[in-house]
């Protein structure tokens, strides 16, 4: 169990899964840069995170921007959307009659990824909701803006285990204040921190050599 002062940003689990160096630059070194994808994604999330928006449609209650946290994972953040579906085997909600089952939905600007970054983030949200409402959540949805479709994510034991391990690794790295060295891949092209990370530079030469060649001249004088 983690103390509240040690909580990390839940959204960081996606960064960590995508690239540990990117996560460290953002969450340890406090560096950030925008590109088209991050800006478009931010606009989508602002709409989804309208905390004043609460819809009731019969047996469906839609809550946006719900703040969540988990003592077990040591993570806190917000859900884009949580749908509460009325069900006999659900939980009590203050101010509403009947029983309700929570269903987390995470909005993404692009398309489904090759890795599990989005699934891990959604699973972490589910674990937070389970802890907060003392319930079990079997699945959630990822909504991708590029194809405008929901993708169902089953919260299997394997996915839950990977989520817990990833959160633990995040805490270990944050505690050590460690920023990993560059490991280049095709993902670097789409990373908004490419100019800050300088993957090609750090892979090909050290900073001292770069300064000599580009500031003092190739001979270092």
mmCIF file of N, CA, C and O in Angstrom, residues 122-205:
data_model
loop_
_atom_site.group_PDB
_atom_site.id
_atom_site.type_symbol
_atom_site.label_atom_id
_atom_site.label_comp_id
_atom_site.label_asym_id
_atom_site.label_seq_id
_atom_site.Cartn_x
_atom_site.Cartn_y
_atom_site.Cartn_z
ATOM 1 N N UNK A 122 -6.207 1.434 -19.038
ATOM 2 C CA UNK A 122 -7.609 1.156 -18.752
ATOM 3 C C UNK A 122 -7.750 0.177 -17.597
ATOM 4 O O UNK A 122 -8.623 0.344 -16.728
ATOM 5 N N UNK A 123 -6.889 -0.832 -17.554
ATOM 6 C CA UNK A 123 -6.930 -1.808 -16.470
ATOM 7 C C UNK A 123 -6.596 -1.144 -15.134
ATOM 8 O O UNK A 123 -7.218 -1.464 -14.107
ATOM 9 N N UNK A 124 -5.648 -0.218 -15.139
ATOM 10 C CA UNK A 124 -5.315 0.518 -13.911
ATOM 11 C C UNK A 124 -6.518 1.316 -13.427
ATOM 12 O O UNK A 124 -6.787 1.405 -12.217
ATOM 13 N N UNK A 125 -7.268 1.907 -14.353
ATOM 14 C CA UNK A 125 -8.481 2.632 -13.977
ATOM 15 C C UNK A 125 -9.488 1.685 -13.330
ATOM 16 O O UNK A 125 -10.131 2.027 -12.325
ATOM 17 N N UNK A 126 -9.629 0.493 -13.899
ATOM 18 C CA UNK A 126 -10.572 -0.480 -13.366
ATOM 19 C C UNK A 126 -10.178 -0.903 -11.950
ATOM 20 O O UNK A 126 -11.041 -1.027 -11.068
ATOM 21 N N UNK A 127 -8.886 -1.107 -11.720
ATOM 22 C CA UNK A 127 -8.417 -1.494 -10.384
ATOM 23 C C UNK A 127 -8.717 -0.379 -9.380
ATOM 24 O O UNK A 127 -9.108 -0.641 -8.236
ATOM 25 N N UNK A 128 -8.531 0.871 -9.800
ATOM 26 C CA UNK A 128 -8.869 2.005 -8.931
ATOM 27 C C UNK A 128 -10.364 1.998 -8.589
ATOM 28 O O UNK A 128 -10.752 2.162 -7.425
ATOM 29 N N UNK A 129 -11.199 1.824 -9.602
ATOM 30 C CA UNK A 129 -12.645 1.827 -9.390
ATOM 31 C C UNK A 129 -13.079 0.662 -8.497
ATOM 32 O O UNK A 129 -13.952 0.812 -7.645
ATOM 33 N N UNK A 130 -12.452 -0.492 -8.700
ATOM 34 C CA UNK A 130 -12.771 -1.645 -7.863
ATOM 35 C C UNK A 130 -12.451 -1.370 -6.399
ATOM 36 O O UNK A 130 -13.212 -1.730 -5.502
ATOM 37 N N UNK A 131 -11.315 -0.729 -6.179
ATOM 38 C CA UNK A 131 -10.898 -0.412 -4.813
ATOM 39 C C UNK A 131 -11.810 0.642 -4.189
ATOM 40 O O UNK A 131 -12.174 0.546 -3.012
ATOM 41 N N UNK A 132 -12.203 1.621 -4.976
ATOM 42 C CA UNK A 132 -13.025 2.713 -4.463
ATOM 43 C C UNK A 132 -14.464 2.278 -4.168
ATOM 44 O O UNK A 132 -15.061 2.689 -3.181
ATOM 45 N N UNK A 133 -15.016 1.428 -5.056
ATOM 46 C CA UNK A 133 -16.416 1.038 -4.926
ATOM 47 C C UNK A 133 -16.601 -0.368 -4.359
ATOM 48 O O UNK A 133 -17.732 -0.836 -4.235
ATOM 49 N N UNK A 134 -15.487 -1.037 -4.046
ATOM 50 C CA UNK A 134 -15.553 -2.389 -3.490
ATOM 51 C C UNK A 134 -16.404 -3.300 -4.378
ATOM 52 O O UNK A 134 -17.420 -3.878 -3.957
ATOM 53 N N UNK A 135 -15.969 -3.413 -5.635
ATOM 54 C CA UNK A 135 -16.697 -4.221 -6.610
ATOM 55 C C UNK A 135 -15.705 -4.902 -7.539
ATOM 56 O O UNK A 135 -14.486 -4.721 -7.410
ATOM 57 N N UNK A 136 -16.212 -5.687 -8.468
ATOM 58 C CA UNK A 136 -15.381 -6.332 -9.483
ATOM 59 C C UNK A 136 -15.806 -5.855 -10.860
ATOM 60 O O UNK A 136 -17.010 -5.779 -11.158
ATOM 61 N N UNK A 137 -14.820 -5.523 -11.697
ATOM 62 C CA UNK A 137 -15.091 -5.043 -13.055
ATOM 63 C C UNK A 137 -14.396 -6.001 -14.025
ATOM 64 O O UNK A 137 -13.170 -6.133 -14.003
ATOM 65 N N UNK A 138 -15.146 -6.637 -14.866
ATOM 66 C CA UNK A 138 -14.588 -7.661 -15.751
ATOM 67 C C UNK A 138 -14.035 -7.106 -17.058
ATOM 68 O O UNK A 138 -13.144 -7.703 -17.670
ATOM 69 N N UNK A 139 -14.538 -5.938 -17.492
ATOM 70 C CA UNK A 139 -14.111 -5.403 -18.792
ATOM 71 C C UNK A 139 -14.371 -3.906 -18.868
ATOM 72 O O UNK A 139 -15.119 -3.335 -18.058
ATOM 73 N N UNK A 140 -13.733 -3.269 -19.843
ATOM 74 C CA UNK A 140 -13.940 -1.853 -20.131
ATOM 75 C C UNK A 140 -13.780 -1.643 -21.628
ATOM 76 O O UNK A 140 -13.631 -2.608 -22.385
ATOM 77 N N UNK A 141 -13.791 -0.381 -22.057
ATOM 78 C CA UNK A 141 -13.691 -0.094 -23.486
ATOM 79 C C UNK A 141 -12.673 1.006 -23.766
ATOM 80 O O UNK A 141 -12.528 1.948 -22.985
ATOM 81 N N UNK A 142 -11.971 0.863 -24.882
ATOM 82 C CA UNK A 142 -11.125 1.912 -25.439
ATOM 83 C C UNK A 142 -11.837 2.469 -26.666
ATOM 84 O O UNK A 142 -12.224 1.705 -27.561
ATOM 85 N N UNK A 143 -12.044 3.796 -26.691
ATOM 86 C CA UNK A 143 -12.682 4.436 -27.847
ATOM 87 C C UNK A 143 -11.609 5.157 -28.650
ATOM 88 O O UNK A 143 -10.925 6.042 -28.138
ATOM 89 N N UNK A 144 -11.435 4.770 -29.912
ATOM 90 C CA UNK A 144 -10.413 5.371 -30.771
ATOM 91 C C UNK A 144 -11.053 6.344 -31.750
ATOM 92 O O UNK A 144 -11.974 5.988 -32.495
ATOM 93 N N UNK A 145 -10.552 7.588 -31.723
ATOM 94 C CA UNK A 145 -11.129 8.636 -32.556
ATOM 95 C C UNK A 145 -10.932 8.423 -34.033
ATOM 96 O O UNK A 145 -11.722 8.905 -34.840
ATOM 97 N N UNK A 146 -9.871 7.696 -34.424
ATOM 98 C CA UNK A 146 -9.600 7.521 -35.847
ATOM 99 C C UNK A 146 -10.646 6.632 -36.513
ATOM 100 O O UNK A 146 -11.077 6.901 -37.626
ATOM 101 N N UNK A 147 -11.046 5.568 -35.846
ATOM 102 C CA UNK A 147 -12.081 4.706 -36.443
ATOM 103 C C UNK A 147 -13.449 4.865 -35.774
ATOM 104 O O UNK A 147 -14.423 4.262 -36.193
ATOM 105 N N UNK A 148 -13.485 5.698 -34.698
ATOM 106 C CA UNK A 148 -14.727 5.998 -33.997
ATOM 107 C C UNK A 148 -15.453 4.718 -33.557
ATOM 108 O O UNK A 148 -16.663 4.583 -33.714
ATOM 109 N N UNK A 149 -14.666 3.819 -32.988
ATOM 110 C CA UNK A 149 -15.238 2.564 -32.514
ATOM 111 C C UNK A 149 -14.717 2.249 -31.120
ATOM 112 O O UNK A 149 -13.618 2.656 -30.750
ATOM 113 N N UNK A 150 -15.514 1.512 -30.389
ATOM 114 C CA UNK A 150 -15.095 1.021 -29.085
ATOM 115 C C UNK A 150 -14.437 -0.346 -29.245
ATOM 116 O O UNK A 150 -14.928 -1.195 -29.979
ATOM 117 N N UNK A 151 -13.343 -0.527 -28.533
ATOM 118 C CA UNK A 151 -12.678 -1.824 -28.489
ATOM 119 C C UNK A 151 -12.786 -2.363 -27.071
ATOM 120 O O UNK A 151 -12.332 -1.720 -26.120
ATOM 121 N N UNK A 152 -13.393 -3.540 -26.930
ATOM 122 C CA UNK A 152 -13.581 -4.110 -25.605
ATOM 123 C C UNK A 152 -12.276 -4.692 -25.075
ATOM 124 O O UNK A 152 -11.530 -5.333 -25.799
ATOM 125 N N UNK A 153 -12.011 -4.448 -23.795
ATOM 126 C CA UNK A 153 -10.809 -4.958 -23.139
ATOM 127 C C UNK A 153 -11.234 -5.798 -21.946
ATOM 128 O O UNK A 153 -11.884 -5.297 -21.025
ATOM 129 N N UNK A 154 -10.886 -7.082 -21.979
ATOM 130 C CA UNK A 154 -11.170 -7.971 -20.853
ATOM 131 C C UNK A 154 -10.040 -7.845 -19.827
ATOM 132 O O UNK A 154 -8.862 -7.928 -20.181
ATOM 133 N N UNK A 155 -10.397 -7.648 -18.578
ATOM 134 C CA UNK A 155 -9.397 -7.509 -17.521
ATOM 135 C C UNK A 155 -9.017 -8.890 -16.986
ATOM 136 O O UNK A 155 -9.471 -9.331 -15.935
ATOM 137 N N UNK A 156 -8.207 -9.574 -17.762
ATOM 138 C CA UNK A 156 -7.790 -10.935 -17.446
ATOM 139 C C UNK A 156 -6.767 -10.922 -16.304
ATOM 140 O O UNK A 156 -6.157 -9.887 -16.018
ATOM 141 N N UNK A 157 -6.542 -12.073 -15.658
ATOM 142 C CA UNK A 157 -5.503 -12.147 -14.629
ATOM 143 C C UNK A 157 -4.131 -11.724 -15.151
ATOM 144 O O UNK A 157 -3.363 -11.079 -14.431
ATOM 145 N N UNK A 158 -3.820 -12.091 -16.404
ATOM 146 C CA UNK A 158 -2.523 -11.712 -16.986
ATOM 147 C C UNK A 158 -2.407 -10.197 -17.137
ATOM 148 O O UNK A 158 -1.358 -9.612 -16.836
ATOM 149 N N UNK A 159 -3.473 -9.552 -17.628
ATOM 150 C CA UNK A 159 -3.440 -8.098 -17.811
ATOM 151 C C UNK A 159 -3.364 -7.393 -16.464
ATOM 152 O O UNK A 159 -2.635 -6.404 -16.304
ATOM 153 N N UNK A 160 -4.080 -7.887 -15.486
ATOM 154 C CA UNK A 160 -4.037 -7.304 -14.149
ATOM 155 C C UNK A 160 -2.636 -7.448 -13.549
ATOM 156 O O UNK A 160 -2.114 -6.521 -12.924
ATOM 157 N N UNK A 161 -2.031 -8.626 -13.739
ATOM 158 C CA UNK A 161 -0.681 -8.838 -13.227
ATOM 159 C C UNK A 161 0.324 -7.916 -13.888
ATOM 160 O O UNK A 161 1.200 -7.347 -13.219
ATOM 161 N N UNK A 162 0.216 -7.738 -15.204
ATOM 162 C CA UNK A 162 1.115 -6.839 -15.931
ATOM 163 C C UNK A 162 0.913 -5.394 -15.478
ATOM 164 O O UNK A 162 1.875 -4.628 -15.362
ATOM 165 N N UNK A 163 -0.316 -5.010 -15.200
ATOM 166 C CA UNK A 163 -0.608 -3.652 -14.728
ATOM 167 C C UNK A 163 0.045 -3.399 -13.375
ATOM 168 O O UNK A 163 0.667 -2.352 -13.152
ATOM 169 N N UNK A 164 -0.090 -4.343 -12.475
ATOM 170 C CA UNK A 164 0.505 -4.202 -11.137
ATOM 171 C C UNK A 164 2.035 -4.167 -11.217
ATOM 172 O O UNK A 164 2.681 -3.374 -10.530
ATOM 173 N N UNK A 165 2.615 -5.007 -12.053
ATOM 174 C CA UNK A 165 4.074 -5.028 -12.209
ATOM 175 C C UNK A 165 4.579 -3.725 -12.810
ATOM 176 O O UNK A 165 5.620 -3.202 -12.398
ATOM 177 N N UNK A 166 3.833 -3.188 -13.777
ATOM 178 C CA UNK A 166 4.233 -1.930 -14.416
ATOM 179 C C UNK A 166 4.189 -0.785 -13.410
ATOM 180 O O UNK A 166 5.100 0.048 -13.347
ATOM 181 N N UNK A 167 3.137 -0.723 -12.599
ATOM 182 C CA UNK A 167 3.034 0.326 -11.576
ATOM 183 C C UNK A 167 4.180 0.217 -10.584
ATOM 184 O O UNK A 167 4.770 1.232 -10.176
ATOM 185 N N UNK A 168 4.536 -1.000 -10.199
ATOM 186 C CA UNK A 168 5.644 -1.201 -9.266
ATOM 187 C C UNK A 168 6.966 -0.738 -9.859
ATOM 188 O O UNK A 168 7.770 -0.084 -9.180
ATOM 189 N N UNK A 169 7.193 -1.030 -11.136
ATOM 190 C CA UNK A 169 8.429 -0.605 -11.813
ATOM 191 C C UNK A 169 8.487 0.921 -11.920
ATOM 192 O O UNK A 169 9.569 1.517 -11.811
ATOM 193 N N UNK A 170 7.340 1.551 -12.146
ATOM 194 C CA UNK A 170 7.285 3.010 -12.196
ATOM 195 C C UNK A 170 7.730 3.612 -10.870
ATOM 196 O O UNK A 170 8.525 4.562 -10.831
ATOM 197 N N UNK A 171 7.236 3.063 -9.773
ATOM 198 C CA UNK A 171 7.604 3.562 -8.454
ATOM 199 C C UNK A 171 9.094 3.348 -8.174
ATOM 200 O O UNK A 171 9.763 4.222 -7.592
ATOM 201 N N UNK A 172 9.624 2.205 -8.587
ATOM 202 C CA UNK A 172 11.039 1.916 -8.376
ATOM 203 C C UNK A 172 11.919 2.913 -9.124
ATOM 204 O O UNK A 172 12.889 3.437 -8.580
ATOM 205 N N UNK A 173 11.567 3.195 -10.390
ATOM 206 C CA UNK A 173 12.352 4.118 -11.201
ATOM 207 C C UNK A 173 12.226 5.544 -10.679
ATOM 208 O O UNK A 173 13.204 6.301 -10.652
ATOM 209 N N UNK A 174 11.002 5.914 -10.251
ATOM 210 C CA UNK A 174 10.801 7.265 -9.725
ATOM 211 C C UNK A 174 11.592 7.467 -8.436
ATOM 212 O O UNK A 174 12.172 8.531 -8.208
ATOM 213 N N UNK A 175 11.617 6.452 -7.608
ATOM 214 C CA UNK A 175 12.351 6.545 -6.344
ATOM 215 C C UNK A 175 13.842 6.719 -6.584
ATOM 216 O O UNK A 175 14.526 7.455 -5.862
ATOM 217 N N UNK A 176 14.365 6.070 -7.616
ATOM 218 C CA UNK A 176 15.795 6.173 -7.946
ATOM 219 C C UNK A 176 16.105 7.417 -8.772
ATOM 220 O O UNK A 176 17.265 7.738 -9.002
ATOM 221 N N UNK A 177 15.046 8.113 -9.238
ATOM 222 C CA UNK A 177 15.203 9.286 -10.106
ATOM 223 C C UNK A 177 16.083 8.942 -11.302
ATOM 224 O O UNK A 177 16.978 9.699 -11.694
ATOM 225 N N UNK A 178 15.782 7.807 -11.884
ATOM 226 C CA UNK A 178 16.609 7.281 -12.967
ATOM 227 C C UNK A 178 15.951 7.502 -14.319
ATOM 228 O O UNK A 178 14.792 7.138 -14.525
ATOM 229 N N UNK A 179 16.680 8.131 -15.260
ATOM 230 C CA UNK A 179 16.225 8.283 -16.637
ATOM 231 C C UNK A 179 17.020 7.326 -17.517
ATOM 232 O O UNK A 179 18.231 7.475 -17.646
ATOM 233 N N UNK A 180 16.367 6.332 -18.110
ATOM 234 C CA UNK A 180 17.081 5.344 -18.927
ATOM 235 C C UNK A 180 17.764 5.967 -20.133
ATOM 236 O O UNK A 180 17.364 7.039 -20.613
ATOM 237 N N UNK A 181 18.789 5.293 -20.630
ATOM 238 C CA UNK A 181 19.467 5.735 -21.840
ATOM 239 C C UNK A 181 18.574 5.481 -23.053
ATOM 240 O O UNK A 181 17.606 4.737 -22.994
ATOM 241 N N UNK A 182 18.955 6.085 -24.164
ATOM 242 C CA UNK A 182 18.165 5.964 -25.380
ATOM 243 C C UNK A 182 18.236 4.555 -25.944
ATOM 244 O O UNK A 182 19.306 3.963 -26.029
ATOM 245 N N UNK A 183 17.068 4.036 -26.296
ATOM 246 C CA UNK A 183 16.966 2.816 -27.086
ATOM 247 C C UNK A 183 16.054 3.148 -28.260
ATOM 248 O O UNK A 183 14.843 3.257 -28.100
ATOM 249 N N UNK A 184 16.628 3.353 -29.420
ATOM 250 C CA UNK A 184 15.852 3.832 -30.561
ATOM 251 C C UNK A 184 14.973 2.729 -31.145
ATOM 252 O O UNK A 184 15.304 1.550 -31.104
ATOM 253 N N UNK A 185 13.824 3.160 -31.673
ATOM 254 C CA UNK A 185 12.905 2.261 -32.361
ATOM 255 C C UNK A 185 12.051 3.109 -33.303
ATOM 256 O O UNK A 185 12.157 4.343 -33.328
ATOM 257 N N UNK A 186 11.179 2.457 -34.047
ATOM 258 C CA UNK A 186 10.313 3.192 -34.975
ATOM 259 C C UNK A 186 9.339 4.109 -34.229
ATOM 260 O O UNK A 186 8.783 5.042 -34.809
ATOM 261 N N UNK A 187 9.135 3.848 -32.921
ATOM 262 C CA UNK A 187 8.244 4.689 -32.123
ATOM 263 C C UNK A 187 8.786 6.096 -31.954
ATOM 264 O O UNK A 187 8.019 7.029 -31.697
ATOM 265 N N UNK A 188 10.111 6.265 -32.078
ATOM 266 C CA UNK A 188 10.727 7.572 -31.869
ATOM 267 C C UNK A 188 10.173 8.626 -32.833
ATOM 268 O O UNK A 188 10.092 9.801 -32.494
ATOM 269 N N UNK A 189 9.772 8.195 -34.036
ATOM 270 C CA UNK A 189 9.289 9.135 -35.039
ATOM 271 C C UNK A 189 7.988 9.817 -34.611
ATOM 272 O O UNK A 189 7.727 10.950 -34.991
ATOM 273 N N UNK A 190 7.174 9.124 -33.831
ATOM 274 C CA UNK A 190 5.881 9.677 -33.426
ATOM 275 C C UNK A 190 5.915 10.296 -32.029
ATOM 276 O O UNK A 190 4.892 10.782 -31.550
ATOM 277 N N UNK A 191 7.079 10.292 -31.379
ATOM 278 C CA UNK A 191 7.183 10.794 -30.017
ATOM 279 C C UNK A 191 7.300 12.317 -30.006
ATOM 280 O O UNK A 191 8.139 12.895 -30.708
ATOM 281 N N UNK A 192 6.509 12.977 -29.180
ATOM 282 C CA UNK A 192 6.544 14.438 -29.096
ATOM 283 C C UNK A 192 7.813 14.940 -28.428
ATOM 284 O O UNK A 192 8.147 16.126 -28.525
ATOM 285 N N UNK A 193 8.551 14.060 -27.741
ATOM 286 C CA UNK A 193 9.768 14.459 -27.032
ATOM 287 C C UNK A 193 11.043 14.153 -27.816
ATOM 288 O O UNK A 193 12.132 14.187 -27.256
ATOM 289 N N UNK A 194 10.903 13.838 -29.105
ATOM 290 C CA UNK A 194 12.069 13.449 -29.903
ATOM 291 C C UNK A 194 13.169 14.509 -29.878
ATOM 292 O O UNK A 194 14.361 14.184 -29.766
ATOM 293 N N UNK A 195 12.785 15.792 -29.951
ATOM 294 C CA UNK A 195 13.795 16.859 -29.966
ATOM 295 C C UNK A 195 14.457 17.034 -28.602
ATOM 296 O O UNK A 195 15.597 17.498 -28.514
ATOM 297 N N UNK A 196 13.739 16.692 -27.529
ATOM 298 C CA UNK A 196 14.320 16.773 -26.192
ATOM 299 C C UNK A 196 15.144 15.528 -25.873
ATOM 300 O O UNK A 196 16.170 15.608 -25.204
ATOM 301 N N UNK A 197 14.684 14.412 -26.356
ATOM 302 C CA UNK A 197 15.352 13.140 -26.102
ATOM 303 C C UNK A 197 16.614 12.999 -26.947
ATOM 304 O O UNK A 197 17.614 12.442 -26.503
ATOM 305 N N UNK A 198 16.551 13.513 -28.195
ATOM 306 C CA UNK A 198 17.670 13.429 -29.137
ATOM 307 C C UNK A 198 18.186 11.994 -29.269
ATOM 308 O O UNK A 198 19.359 11.714 -29.034
ATOM 309 N N UNK A 199 17.318 11.064 -29.677
ATOM 310 C CA UNK A 199 17.726 9.658 -29.742
ATOM 311 C C UNK A 199 18.883 9.390 -30.698
ATOM 312 O O UNK A 199 19.785 8.619 -30.384
ATOM 313 N N UNK A 200 18.892 10.050 -31.884
ATOM 314 C CA UNK A 200 19.974 9.808 -32.837
ATOM 315 C C UNK A 200 21.294 10.331 -32.302
ATOM 316 O O UNK A 200 22.332 9.690 -32.416
ATOM 317 N N UNK A 201 21.253 11.521 -31.700
ATOM 318 C CA UNK A 201 22.465 12.126 -31.150
ATOM 319 C C UNK A 201 23.043 11.256 -30.045
ATOM 320 O O UNK A 201 24.232 10.940 -30.042
ATOM 321 N N UNK A 202 22.217 10.853 -29.103
ATOM 322 C CA UNK A 202 22.726 10.124 -27.956
ATOM 323 C C UNK A 202 23.162 8.714 -28.314
ATOM 324 O O UNK A 202 23.953 8.101 -27.612
ATOM 325 N N UNK A 203 22.644 8.186 -29.415
ATOM 326 C CA UNK A 203 23.061 6.860 -29.839
ATOM 327 C C UNK A 203 24.386 6.907 -30.582
ATOM 328 O O UNK A 203 25.210 6.003 -30.486
ATOM 329 N N UNK A 204 24.634 7.994 -31.305
ATOM 330 C CA UNK A 204 25.803 8.056 -32.170
ATOM 331 C C UNK A 204 27.023 8.686 -31.523
ATOM 332 O O UNK A 204 28.151 8.365 -31.868
ATOM 333 N N UNK A 205 26.839 9.604 -30.571
ATOM 334 C CA UNK A 205 27.987 10.258 -29.958
ATOM 335 C C UNK A 205 27.608 10.834 -28.609
ATOM 336 O O UNK A 205 26.435 10.998 -28.313
#
